[in-house]
Tab-separated table of N, CA and C in Angstrom:
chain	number	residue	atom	x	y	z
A	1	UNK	N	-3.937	-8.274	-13.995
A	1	UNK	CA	-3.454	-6.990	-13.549
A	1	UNK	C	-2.173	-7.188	-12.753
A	2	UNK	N	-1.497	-6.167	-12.975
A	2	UNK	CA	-0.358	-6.621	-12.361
A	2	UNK	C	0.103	-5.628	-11.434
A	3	UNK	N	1.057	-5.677	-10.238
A	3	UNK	CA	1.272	-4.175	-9.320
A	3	UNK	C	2.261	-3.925	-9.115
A	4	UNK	N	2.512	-2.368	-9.617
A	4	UNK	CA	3.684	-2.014	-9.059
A	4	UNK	C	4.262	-1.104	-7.938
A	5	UNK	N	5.162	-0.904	-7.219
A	5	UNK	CA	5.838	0.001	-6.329
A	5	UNK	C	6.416	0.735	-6.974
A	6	UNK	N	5.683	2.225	-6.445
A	6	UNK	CA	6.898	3.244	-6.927
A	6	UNK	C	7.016	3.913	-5.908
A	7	UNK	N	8.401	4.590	-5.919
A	7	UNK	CA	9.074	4.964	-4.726
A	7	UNK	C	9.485	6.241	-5.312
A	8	UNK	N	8.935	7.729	-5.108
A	8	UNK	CA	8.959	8.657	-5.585
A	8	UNK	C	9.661	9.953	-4.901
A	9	UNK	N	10.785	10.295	-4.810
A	9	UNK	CA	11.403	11.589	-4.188
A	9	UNK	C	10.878	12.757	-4.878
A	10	UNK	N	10.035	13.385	-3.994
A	10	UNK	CA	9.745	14.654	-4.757
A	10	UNK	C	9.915	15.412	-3.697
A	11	UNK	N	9.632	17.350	-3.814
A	11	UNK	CA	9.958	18.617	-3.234
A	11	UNK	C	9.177	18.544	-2.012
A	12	UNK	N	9.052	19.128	-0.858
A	12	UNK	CA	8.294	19.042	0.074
A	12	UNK	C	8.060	20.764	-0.232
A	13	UNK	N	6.599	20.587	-0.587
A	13	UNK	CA	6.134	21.481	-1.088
A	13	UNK	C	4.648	21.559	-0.798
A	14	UNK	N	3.491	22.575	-0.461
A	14	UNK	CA	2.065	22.562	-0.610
A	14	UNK	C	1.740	22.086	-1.856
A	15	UNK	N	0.501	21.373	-1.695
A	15	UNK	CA	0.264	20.757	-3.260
A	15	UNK	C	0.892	19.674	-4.055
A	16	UNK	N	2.055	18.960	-3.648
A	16	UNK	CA	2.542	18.273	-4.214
A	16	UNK	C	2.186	16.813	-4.187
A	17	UNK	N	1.215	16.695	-2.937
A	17	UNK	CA	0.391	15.562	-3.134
A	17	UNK	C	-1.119	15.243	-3.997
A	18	UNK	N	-1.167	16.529	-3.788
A	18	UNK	CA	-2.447	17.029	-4.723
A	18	UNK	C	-1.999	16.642	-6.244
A	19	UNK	N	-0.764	17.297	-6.749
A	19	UNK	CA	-0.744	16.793	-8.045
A	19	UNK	C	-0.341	16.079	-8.845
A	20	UNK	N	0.228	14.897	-7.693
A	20	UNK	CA	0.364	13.468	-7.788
A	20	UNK	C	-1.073	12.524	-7.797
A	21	UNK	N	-1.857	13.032	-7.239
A	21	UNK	CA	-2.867	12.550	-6.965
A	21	UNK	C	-3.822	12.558	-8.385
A	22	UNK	N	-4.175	13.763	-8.303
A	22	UNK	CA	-4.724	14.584	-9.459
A	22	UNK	C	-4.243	13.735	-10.849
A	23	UNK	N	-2.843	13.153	-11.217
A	23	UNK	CA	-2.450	12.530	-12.356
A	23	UNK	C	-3.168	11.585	-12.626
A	24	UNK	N	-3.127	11.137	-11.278
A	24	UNK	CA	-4.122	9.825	-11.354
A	24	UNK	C	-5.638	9.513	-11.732
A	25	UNK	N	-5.996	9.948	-11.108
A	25	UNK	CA	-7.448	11.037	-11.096
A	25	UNK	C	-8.009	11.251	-12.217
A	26	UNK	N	-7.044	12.014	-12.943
A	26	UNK	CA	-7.647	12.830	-14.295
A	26	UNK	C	-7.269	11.642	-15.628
A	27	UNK	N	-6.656	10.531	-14.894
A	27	UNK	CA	-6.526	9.507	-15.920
A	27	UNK	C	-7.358	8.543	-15.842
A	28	UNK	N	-7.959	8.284	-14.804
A	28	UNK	CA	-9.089	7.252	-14.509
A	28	UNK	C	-8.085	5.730	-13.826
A	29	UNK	N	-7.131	6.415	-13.238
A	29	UNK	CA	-6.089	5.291	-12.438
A	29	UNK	C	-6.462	5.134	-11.088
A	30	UNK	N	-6.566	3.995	-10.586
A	30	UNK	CA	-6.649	4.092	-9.271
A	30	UNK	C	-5.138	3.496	-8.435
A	31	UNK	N	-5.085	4.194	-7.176
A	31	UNK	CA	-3.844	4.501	-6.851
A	31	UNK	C	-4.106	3.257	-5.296
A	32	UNK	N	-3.804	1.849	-5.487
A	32	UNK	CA	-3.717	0.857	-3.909
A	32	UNK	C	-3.783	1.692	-2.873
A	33	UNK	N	-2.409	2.086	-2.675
A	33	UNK	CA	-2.168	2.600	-1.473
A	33	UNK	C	-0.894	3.662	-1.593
A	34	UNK	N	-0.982	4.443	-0.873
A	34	UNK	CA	0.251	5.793	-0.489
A	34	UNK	C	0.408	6.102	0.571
A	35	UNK	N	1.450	6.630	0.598
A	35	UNK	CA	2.310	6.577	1.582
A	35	UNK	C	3.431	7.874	1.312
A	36	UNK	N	3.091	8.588	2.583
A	36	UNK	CA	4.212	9.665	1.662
A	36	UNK	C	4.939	10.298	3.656
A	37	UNK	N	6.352	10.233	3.257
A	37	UNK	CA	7.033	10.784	4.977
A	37	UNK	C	8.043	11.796	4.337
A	38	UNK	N	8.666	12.513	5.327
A	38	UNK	CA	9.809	13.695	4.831
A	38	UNK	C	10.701	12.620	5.172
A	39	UNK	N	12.062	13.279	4.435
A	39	UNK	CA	12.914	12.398	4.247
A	39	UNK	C	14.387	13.004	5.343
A	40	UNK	N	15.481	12.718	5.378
A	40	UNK	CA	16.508	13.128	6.725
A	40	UNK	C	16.336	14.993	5.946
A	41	UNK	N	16.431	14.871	4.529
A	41	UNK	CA	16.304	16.657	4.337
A	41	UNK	C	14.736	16.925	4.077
A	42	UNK	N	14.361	17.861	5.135
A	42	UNK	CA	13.251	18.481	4.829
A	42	UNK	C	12.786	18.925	3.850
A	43	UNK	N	13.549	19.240	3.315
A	43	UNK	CA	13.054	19.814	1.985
A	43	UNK	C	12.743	18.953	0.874
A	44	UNK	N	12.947	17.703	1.102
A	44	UNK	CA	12.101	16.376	-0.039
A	44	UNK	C	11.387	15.249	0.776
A	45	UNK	N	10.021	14.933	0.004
A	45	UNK	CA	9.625	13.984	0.875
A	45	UNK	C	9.645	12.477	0.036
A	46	UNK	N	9.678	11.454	0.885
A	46	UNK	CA	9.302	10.045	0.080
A	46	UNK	C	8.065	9.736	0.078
A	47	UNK	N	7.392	9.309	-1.567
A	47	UNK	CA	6.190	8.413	-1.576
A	47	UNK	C	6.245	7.567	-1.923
A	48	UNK	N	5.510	6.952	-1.809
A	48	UNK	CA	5.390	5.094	-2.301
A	48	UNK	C	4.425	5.434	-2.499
A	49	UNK	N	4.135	4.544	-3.480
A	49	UNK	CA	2.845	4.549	-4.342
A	49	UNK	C	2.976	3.146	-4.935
A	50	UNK	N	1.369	2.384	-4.908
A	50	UNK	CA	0.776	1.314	-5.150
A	50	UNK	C	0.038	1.078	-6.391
A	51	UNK	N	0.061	0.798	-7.632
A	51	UNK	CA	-0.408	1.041	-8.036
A	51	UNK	C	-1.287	-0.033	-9.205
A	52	UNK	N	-1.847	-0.303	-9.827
A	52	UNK	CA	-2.342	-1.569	-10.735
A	52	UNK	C	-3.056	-1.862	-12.128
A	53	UNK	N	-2.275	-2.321	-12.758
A	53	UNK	CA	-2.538	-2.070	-14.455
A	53	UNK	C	-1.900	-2.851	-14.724
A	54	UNK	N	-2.149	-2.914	-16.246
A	54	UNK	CA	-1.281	-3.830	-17.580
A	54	UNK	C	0.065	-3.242	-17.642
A	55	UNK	N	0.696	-3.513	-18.307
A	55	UNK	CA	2.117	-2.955	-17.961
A	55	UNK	C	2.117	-1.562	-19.239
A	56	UNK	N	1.555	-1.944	-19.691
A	56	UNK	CA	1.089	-0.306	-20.888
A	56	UNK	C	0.738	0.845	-19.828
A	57	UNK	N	-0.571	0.420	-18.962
A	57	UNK	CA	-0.676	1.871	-17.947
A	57	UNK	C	0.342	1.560	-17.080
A	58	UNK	N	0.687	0.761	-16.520
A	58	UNK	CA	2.245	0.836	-15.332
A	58	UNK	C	3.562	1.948	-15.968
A	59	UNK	N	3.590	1.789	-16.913
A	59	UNK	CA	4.600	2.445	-17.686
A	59	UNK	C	3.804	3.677	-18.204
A	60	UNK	N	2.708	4.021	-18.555
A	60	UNK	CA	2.084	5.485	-18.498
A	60	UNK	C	2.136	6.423	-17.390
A	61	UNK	N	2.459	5.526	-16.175
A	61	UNK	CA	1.862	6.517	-15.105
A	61	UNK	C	3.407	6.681	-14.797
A	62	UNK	N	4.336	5.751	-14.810
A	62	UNK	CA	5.831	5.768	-14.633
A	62	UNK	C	5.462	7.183	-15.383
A	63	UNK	N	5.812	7.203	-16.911
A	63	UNK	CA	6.382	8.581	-17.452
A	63	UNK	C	5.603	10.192	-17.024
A	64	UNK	N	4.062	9.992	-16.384
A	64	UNK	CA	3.370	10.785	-16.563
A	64	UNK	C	3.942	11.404	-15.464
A	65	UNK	N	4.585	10.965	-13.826
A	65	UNK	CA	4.603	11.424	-13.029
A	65	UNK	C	6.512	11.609	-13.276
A	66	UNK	N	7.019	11.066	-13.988
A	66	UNK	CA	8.532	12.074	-14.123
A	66	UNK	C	7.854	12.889	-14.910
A	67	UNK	N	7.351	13.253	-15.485
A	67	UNK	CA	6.759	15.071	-16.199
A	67	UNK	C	6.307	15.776	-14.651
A	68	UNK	N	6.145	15.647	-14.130
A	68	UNK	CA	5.605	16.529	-12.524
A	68	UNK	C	6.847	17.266	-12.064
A	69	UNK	N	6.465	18.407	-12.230
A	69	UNK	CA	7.872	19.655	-11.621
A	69	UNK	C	8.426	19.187	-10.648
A	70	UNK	N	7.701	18.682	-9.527
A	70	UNK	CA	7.704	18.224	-7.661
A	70	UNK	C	8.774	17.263	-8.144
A	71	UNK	N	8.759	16.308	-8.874
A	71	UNK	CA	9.331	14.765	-8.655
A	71	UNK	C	10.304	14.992	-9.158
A	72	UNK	N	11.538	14.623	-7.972
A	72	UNK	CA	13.053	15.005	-8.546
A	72	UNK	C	13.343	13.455	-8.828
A	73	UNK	N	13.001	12.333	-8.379
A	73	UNK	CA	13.449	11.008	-8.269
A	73	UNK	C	12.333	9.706	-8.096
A	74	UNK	N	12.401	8.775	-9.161
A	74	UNK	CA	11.482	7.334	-9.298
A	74	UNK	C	12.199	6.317	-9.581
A	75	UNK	N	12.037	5.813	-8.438
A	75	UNK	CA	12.418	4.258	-8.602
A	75	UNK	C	11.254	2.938	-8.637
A	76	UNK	N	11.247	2.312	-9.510
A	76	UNK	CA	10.433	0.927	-9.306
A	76	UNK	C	11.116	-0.132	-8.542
A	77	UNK	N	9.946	-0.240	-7.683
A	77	UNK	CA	10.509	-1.039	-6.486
A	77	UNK	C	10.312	-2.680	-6.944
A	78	UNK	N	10.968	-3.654	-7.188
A	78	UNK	CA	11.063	-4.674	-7.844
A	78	UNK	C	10.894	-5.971	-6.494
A	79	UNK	N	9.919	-6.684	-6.209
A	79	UNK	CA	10.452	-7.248	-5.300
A	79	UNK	C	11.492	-7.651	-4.318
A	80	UNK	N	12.180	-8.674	-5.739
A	80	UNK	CA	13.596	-8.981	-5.213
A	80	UNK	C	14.587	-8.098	-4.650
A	81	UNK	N	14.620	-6.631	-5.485
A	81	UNK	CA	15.667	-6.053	-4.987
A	81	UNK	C	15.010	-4.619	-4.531
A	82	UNK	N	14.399	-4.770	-3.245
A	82	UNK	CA	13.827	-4.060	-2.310
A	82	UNK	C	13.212	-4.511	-1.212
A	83	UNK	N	13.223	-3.559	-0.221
A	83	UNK	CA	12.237	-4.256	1.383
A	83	UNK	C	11.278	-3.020	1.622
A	84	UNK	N	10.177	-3.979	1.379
A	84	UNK	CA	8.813	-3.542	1.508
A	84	UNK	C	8.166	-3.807	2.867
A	85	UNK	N	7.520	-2.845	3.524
A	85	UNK	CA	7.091	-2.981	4.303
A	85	UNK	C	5.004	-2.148	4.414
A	86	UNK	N	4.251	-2.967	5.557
A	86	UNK	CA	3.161	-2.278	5.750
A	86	UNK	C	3.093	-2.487	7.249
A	87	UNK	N	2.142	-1.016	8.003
A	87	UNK	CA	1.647	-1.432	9.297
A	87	UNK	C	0.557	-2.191	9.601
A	88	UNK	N	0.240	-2.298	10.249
A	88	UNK	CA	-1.684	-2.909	10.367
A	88	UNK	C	-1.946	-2.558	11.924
A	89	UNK	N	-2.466	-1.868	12.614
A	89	UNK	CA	-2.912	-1.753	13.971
A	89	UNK	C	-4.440	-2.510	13.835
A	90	UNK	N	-5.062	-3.303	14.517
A	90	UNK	CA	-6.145	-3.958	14.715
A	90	UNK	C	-6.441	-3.794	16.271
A	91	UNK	N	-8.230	-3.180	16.196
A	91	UNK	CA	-8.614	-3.596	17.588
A	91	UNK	C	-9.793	-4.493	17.500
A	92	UNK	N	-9.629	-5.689	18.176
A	92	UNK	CA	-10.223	-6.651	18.529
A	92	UNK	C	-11.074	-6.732	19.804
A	93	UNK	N	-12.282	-7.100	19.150
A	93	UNK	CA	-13.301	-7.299	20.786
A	93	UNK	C	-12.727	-8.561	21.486
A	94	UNK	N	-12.231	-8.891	22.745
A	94	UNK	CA	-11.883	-10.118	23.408
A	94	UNK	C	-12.316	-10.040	25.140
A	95	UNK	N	-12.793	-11.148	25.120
A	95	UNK	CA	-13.471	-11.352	26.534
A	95	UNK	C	-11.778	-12.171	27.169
A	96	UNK	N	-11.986	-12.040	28.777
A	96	UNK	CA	-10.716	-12.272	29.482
A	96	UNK	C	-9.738	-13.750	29.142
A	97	UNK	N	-10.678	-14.565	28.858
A	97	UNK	CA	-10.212	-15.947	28.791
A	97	UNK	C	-9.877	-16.269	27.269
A	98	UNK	N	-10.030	-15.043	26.135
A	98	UNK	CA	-10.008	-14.983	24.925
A	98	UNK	C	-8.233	-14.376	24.914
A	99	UNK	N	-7.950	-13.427	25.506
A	99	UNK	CA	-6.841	-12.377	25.486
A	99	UNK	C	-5.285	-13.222	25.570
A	100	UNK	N	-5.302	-14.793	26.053
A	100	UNK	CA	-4.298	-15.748	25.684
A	100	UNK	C	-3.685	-15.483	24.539
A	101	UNK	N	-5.257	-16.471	23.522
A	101	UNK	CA	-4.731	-16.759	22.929
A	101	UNK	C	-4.287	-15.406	21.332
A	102	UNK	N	-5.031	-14.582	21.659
A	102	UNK	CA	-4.714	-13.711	20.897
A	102	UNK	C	-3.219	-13.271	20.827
A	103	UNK	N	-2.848	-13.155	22.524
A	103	UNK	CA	-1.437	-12.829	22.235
A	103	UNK	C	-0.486	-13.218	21.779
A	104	UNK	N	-0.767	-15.177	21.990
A	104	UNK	CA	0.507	-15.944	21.502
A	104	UNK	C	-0.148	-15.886	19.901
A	105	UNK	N	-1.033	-15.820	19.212
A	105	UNK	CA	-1.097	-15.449	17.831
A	105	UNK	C	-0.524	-14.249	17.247
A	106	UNK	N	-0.418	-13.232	17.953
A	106	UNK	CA	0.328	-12.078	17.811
A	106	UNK	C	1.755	-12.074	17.875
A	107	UNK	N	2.017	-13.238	19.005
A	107	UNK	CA	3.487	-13.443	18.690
A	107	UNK	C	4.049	-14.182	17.838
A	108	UNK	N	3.831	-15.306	17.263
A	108	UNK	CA	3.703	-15.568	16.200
A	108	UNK	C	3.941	-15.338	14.771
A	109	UNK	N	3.325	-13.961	14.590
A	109	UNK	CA	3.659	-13.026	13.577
A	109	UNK	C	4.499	-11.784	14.125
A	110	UNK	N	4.928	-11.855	15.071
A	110	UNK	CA	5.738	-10.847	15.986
A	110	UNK	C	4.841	-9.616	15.608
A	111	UNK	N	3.847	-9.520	16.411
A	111	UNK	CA	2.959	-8.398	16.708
A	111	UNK	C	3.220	-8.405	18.083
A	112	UNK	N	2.339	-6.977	18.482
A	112	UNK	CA	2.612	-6.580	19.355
A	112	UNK	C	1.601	-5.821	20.188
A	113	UNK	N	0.878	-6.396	21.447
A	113	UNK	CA	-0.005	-5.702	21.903
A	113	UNK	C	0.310	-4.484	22.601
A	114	UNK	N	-0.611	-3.216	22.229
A	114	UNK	CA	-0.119	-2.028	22.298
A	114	UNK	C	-1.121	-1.063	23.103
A	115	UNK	N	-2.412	-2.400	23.049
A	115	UNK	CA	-3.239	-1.245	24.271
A	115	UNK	C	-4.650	-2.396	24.645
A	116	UNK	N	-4.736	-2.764	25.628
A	116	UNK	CA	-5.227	-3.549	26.128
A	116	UNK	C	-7.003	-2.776	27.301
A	117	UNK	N	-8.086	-3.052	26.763
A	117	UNK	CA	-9.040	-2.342	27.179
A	117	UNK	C	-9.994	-3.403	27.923
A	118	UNK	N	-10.851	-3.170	28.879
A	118	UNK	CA	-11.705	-4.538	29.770
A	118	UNK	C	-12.450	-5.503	28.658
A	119	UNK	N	-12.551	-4.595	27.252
A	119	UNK	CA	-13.254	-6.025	26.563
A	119	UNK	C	-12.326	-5.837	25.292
A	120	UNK	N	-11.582	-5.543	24.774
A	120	UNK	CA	-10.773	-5.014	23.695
A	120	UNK	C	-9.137	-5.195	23.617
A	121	UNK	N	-8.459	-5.454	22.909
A	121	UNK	CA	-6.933	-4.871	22.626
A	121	UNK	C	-6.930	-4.260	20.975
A	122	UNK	N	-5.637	-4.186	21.133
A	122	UNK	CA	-5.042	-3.487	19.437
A	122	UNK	C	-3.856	-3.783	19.666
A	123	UNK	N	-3.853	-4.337	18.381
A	123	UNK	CA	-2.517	-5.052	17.979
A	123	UNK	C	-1.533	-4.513	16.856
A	124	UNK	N	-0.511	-4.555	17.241
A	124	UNK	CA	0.179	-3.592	16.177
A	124	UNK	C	1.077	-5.088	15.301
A	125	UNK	N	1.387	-4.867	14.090
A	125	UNK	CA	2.103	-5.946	13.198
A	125	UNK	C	2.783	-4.944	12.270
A	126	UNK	N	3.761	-5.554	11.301
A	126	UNK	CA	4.095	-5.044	10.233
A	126	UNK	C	4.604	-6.080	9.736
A	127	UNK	N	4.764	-5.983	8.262
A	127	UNK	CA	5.454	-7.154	7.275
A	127	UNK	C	5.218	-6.704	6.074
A	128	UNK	N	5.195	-7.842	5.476
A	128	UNK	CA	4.609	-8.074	4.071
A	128	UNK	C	3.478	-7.603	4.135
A	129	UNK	N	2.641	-7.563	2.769
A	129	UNK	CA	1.123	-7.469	2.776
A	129	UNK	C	0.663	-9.149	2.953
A	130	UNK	N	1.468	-9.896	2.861
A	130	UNK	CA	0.782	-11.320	2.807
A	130	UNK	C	0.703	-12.477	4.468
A	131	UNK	N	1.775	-11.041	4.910
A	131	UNK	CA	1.779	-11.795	6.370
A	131	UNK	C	0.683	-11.362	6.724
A	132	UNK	N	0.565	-10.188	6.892
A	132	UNK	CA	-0.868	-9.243	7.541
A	132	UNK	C	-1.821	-9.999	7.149
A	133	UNK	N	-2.047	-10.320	6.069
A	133	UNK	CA	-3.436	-10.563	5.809
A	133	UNK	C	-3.320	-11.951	6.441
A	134	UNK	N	-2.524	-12.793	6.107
A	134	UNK	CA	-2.968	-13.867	6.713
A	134	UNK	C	-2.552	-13.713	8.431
A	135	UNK	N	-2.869	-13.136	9.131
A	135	UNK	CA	-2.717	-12.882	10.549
A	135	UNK	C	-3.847	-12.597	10.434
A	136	UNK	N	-4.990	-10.980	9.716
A	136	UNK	CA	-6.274	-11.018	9.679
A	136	UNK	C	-7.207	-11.867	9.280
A	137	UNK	N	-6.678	-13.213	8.495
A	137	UNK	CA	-7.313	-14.623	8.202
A	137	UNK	C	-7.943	-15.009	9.513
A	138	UNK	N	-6.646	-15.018	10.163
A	138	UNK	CA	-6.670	-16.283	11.542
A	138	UNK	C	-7.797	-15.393	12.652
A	139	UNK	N	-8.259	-13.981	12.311
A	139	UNK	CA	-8.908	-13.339	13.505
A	139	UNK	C	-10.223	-13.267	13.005
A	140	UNK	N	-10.481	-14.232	11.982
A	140	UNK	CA	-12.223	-14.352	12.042
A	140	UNK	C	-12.908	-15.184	12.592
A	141	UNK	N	-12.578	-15.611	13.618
A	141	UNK	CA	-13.737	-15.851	14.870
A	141	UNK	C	-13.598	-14.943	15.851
A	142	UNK	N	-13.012	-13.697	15.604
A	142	UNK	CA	-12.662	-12.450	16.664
A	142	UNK	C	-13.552	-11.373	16.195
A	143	UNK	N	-14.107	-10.718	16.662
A	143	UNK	CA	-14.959	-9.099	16.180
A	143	UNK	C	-13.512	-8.740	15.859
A	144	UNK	N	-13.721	-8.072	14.734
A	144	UNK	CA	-12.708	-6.696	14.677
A	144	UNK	C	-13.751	-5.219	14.759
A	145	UNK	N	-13.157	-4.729	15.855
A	145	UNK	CA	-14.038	-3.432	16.305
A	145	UNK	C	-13.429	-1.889	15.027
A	146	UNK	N	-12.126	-2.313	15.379
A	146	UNK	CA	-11.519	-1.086	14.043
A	146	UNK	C	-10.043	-1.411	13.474
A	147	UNK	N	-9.954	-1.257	12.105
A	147	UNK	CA	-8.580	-1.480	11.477
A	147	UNK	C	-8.186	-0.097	10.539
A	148	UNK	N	-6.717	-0.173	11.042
A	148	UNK	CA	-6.339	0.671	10.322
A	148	UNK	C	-4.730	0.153	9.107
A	149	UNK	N	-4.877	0.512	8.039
A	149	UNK	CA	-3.326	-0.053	7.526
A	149	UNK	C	-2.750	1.226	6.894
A	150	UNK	N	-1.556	1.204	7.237
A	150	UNK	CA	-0.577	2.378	6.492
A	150	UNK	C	-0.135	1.914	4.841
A	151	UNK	N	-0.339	1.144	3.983
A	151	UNK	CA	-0.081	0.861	2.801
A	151	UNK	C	1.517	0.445	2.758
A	152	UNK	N	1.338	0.383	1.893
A	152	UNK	CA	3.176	-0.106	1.587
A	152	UNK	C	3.872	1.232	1.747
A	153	UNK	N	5.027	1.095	2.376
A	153	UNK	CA	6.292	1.500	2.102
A	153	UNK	C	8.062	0.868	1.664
A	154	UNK	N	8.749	1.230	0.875
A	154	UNK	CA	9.881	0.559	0.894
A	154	UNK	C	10.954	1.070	0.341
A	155	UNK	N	11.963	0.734	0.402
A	155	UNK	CA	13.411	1.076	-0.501
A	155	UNK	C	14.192	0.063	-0.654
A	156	UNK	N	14.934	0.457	-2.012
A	156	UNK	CA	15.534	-0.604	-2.646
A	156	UNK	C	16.849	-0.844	-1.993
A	157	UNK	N	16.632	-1.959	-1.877
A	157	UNK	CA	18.510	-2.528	-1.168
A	157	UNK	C	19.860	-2.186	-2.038
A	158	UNK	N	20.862	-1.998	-1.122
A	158	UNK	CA	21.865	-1.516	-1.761
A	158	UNK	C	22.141	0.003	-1.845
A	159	UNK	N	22.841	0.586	-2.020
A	159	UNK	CA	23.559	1.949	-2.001
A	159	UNK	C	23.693	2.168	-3.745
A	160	UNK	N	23.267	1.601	-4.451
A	160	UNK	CA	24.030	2.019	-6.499
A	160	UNK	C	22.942	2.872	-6.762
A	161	UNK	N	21.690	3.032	-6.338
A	161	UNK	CA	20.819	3.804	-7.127
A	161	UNK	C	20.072	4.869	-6.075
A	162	UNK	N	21.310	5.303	-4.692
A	162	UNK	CA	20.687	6.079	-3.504
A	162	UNK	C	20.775	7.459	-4.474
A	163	UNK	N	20.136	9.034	-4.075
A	163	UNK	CA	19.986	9.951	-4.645
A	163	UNK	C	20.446	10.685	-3.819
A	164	UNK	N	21.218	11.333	-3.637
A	164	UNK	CA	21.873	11.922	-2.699
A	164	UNK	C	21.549	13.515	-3.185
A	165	UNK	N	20.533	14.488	-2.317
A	165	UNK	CA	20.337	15.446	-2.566
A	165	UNK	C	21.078	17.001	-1.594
């Protein structure tokens, strides 16, 4: 299986996540992760979308979602020529003499402790998906009390294929 990024400008509109969603849905696709913010004009928002198949459905769902009224703009986000990013906030159970070394592991991956509780912190990171995870590698001799991840987001480097609306 293979995965791709798509990076989708569509209308900021009611429903328009719904029937992005719904494409998916009614095809029997499952969708990694999304991610959807307004963009400097209100009136369009950006999604990223995660998605995973043979390159037959990668390229089905490419064409299915330029047929969507909403979607003015799709780009495939290609590794090389894009910067991808994810969040990860983690709260960790840690007793006092534990809270060291967590931090210099956090620094490390340039995380960042963001709320510190008498038996607990939460740690904020972002990167790759491959940094994160291996930062959540290194915290299994730690409780994790709660995690949250924002999925990928990204845009492609360079100014040749910006959409200027």
């Amino acid at each position: 299986m293979k995965k791709r990024i798509l990076s989708l400008l569509v209308e900021n509109t009611s429903g328009v996540l719904s029937r992005v969603s719904g494409l998916f849905s009614r095809r029997g696709y499952n969708i990694e992760s999304l991610t959807v913010g307004e963009t400097t004009n209100p009136k369009y928002s950006r999604m990223t979308i995660v998605a995973l198949g043979d390159e037959q459905i990668l390229e089905q769902i490419t064409k299915q979602l330029a047929k969507l009224v909403d979607v003015v703009d799709i780009k495939v986000l290609e590794p090389e020529e894009s910067v991808n990013r994810e969040l990860v906030l983690v709260k960790i159970r840690v007793e006092g003499e534990q809270r060291q070394s967590v931090i210099t592991m956090a620094d490390v991956f340039r995380g960042k402790v963001v709320d510190v509780g008498t038996d607990s912190m939460i740690i904020e990171l972002t990167g790759q998906q491959q940094k994160l995870d291996a930062f959540l590698r290194l915290l299994k001799d730690y409780e994790i009390l709660e995690l949250a991840r924002t999925g990928i987001t990204g845009l492609s480097r360079g100014s040749d294929d910006v959409r200027f609306l």
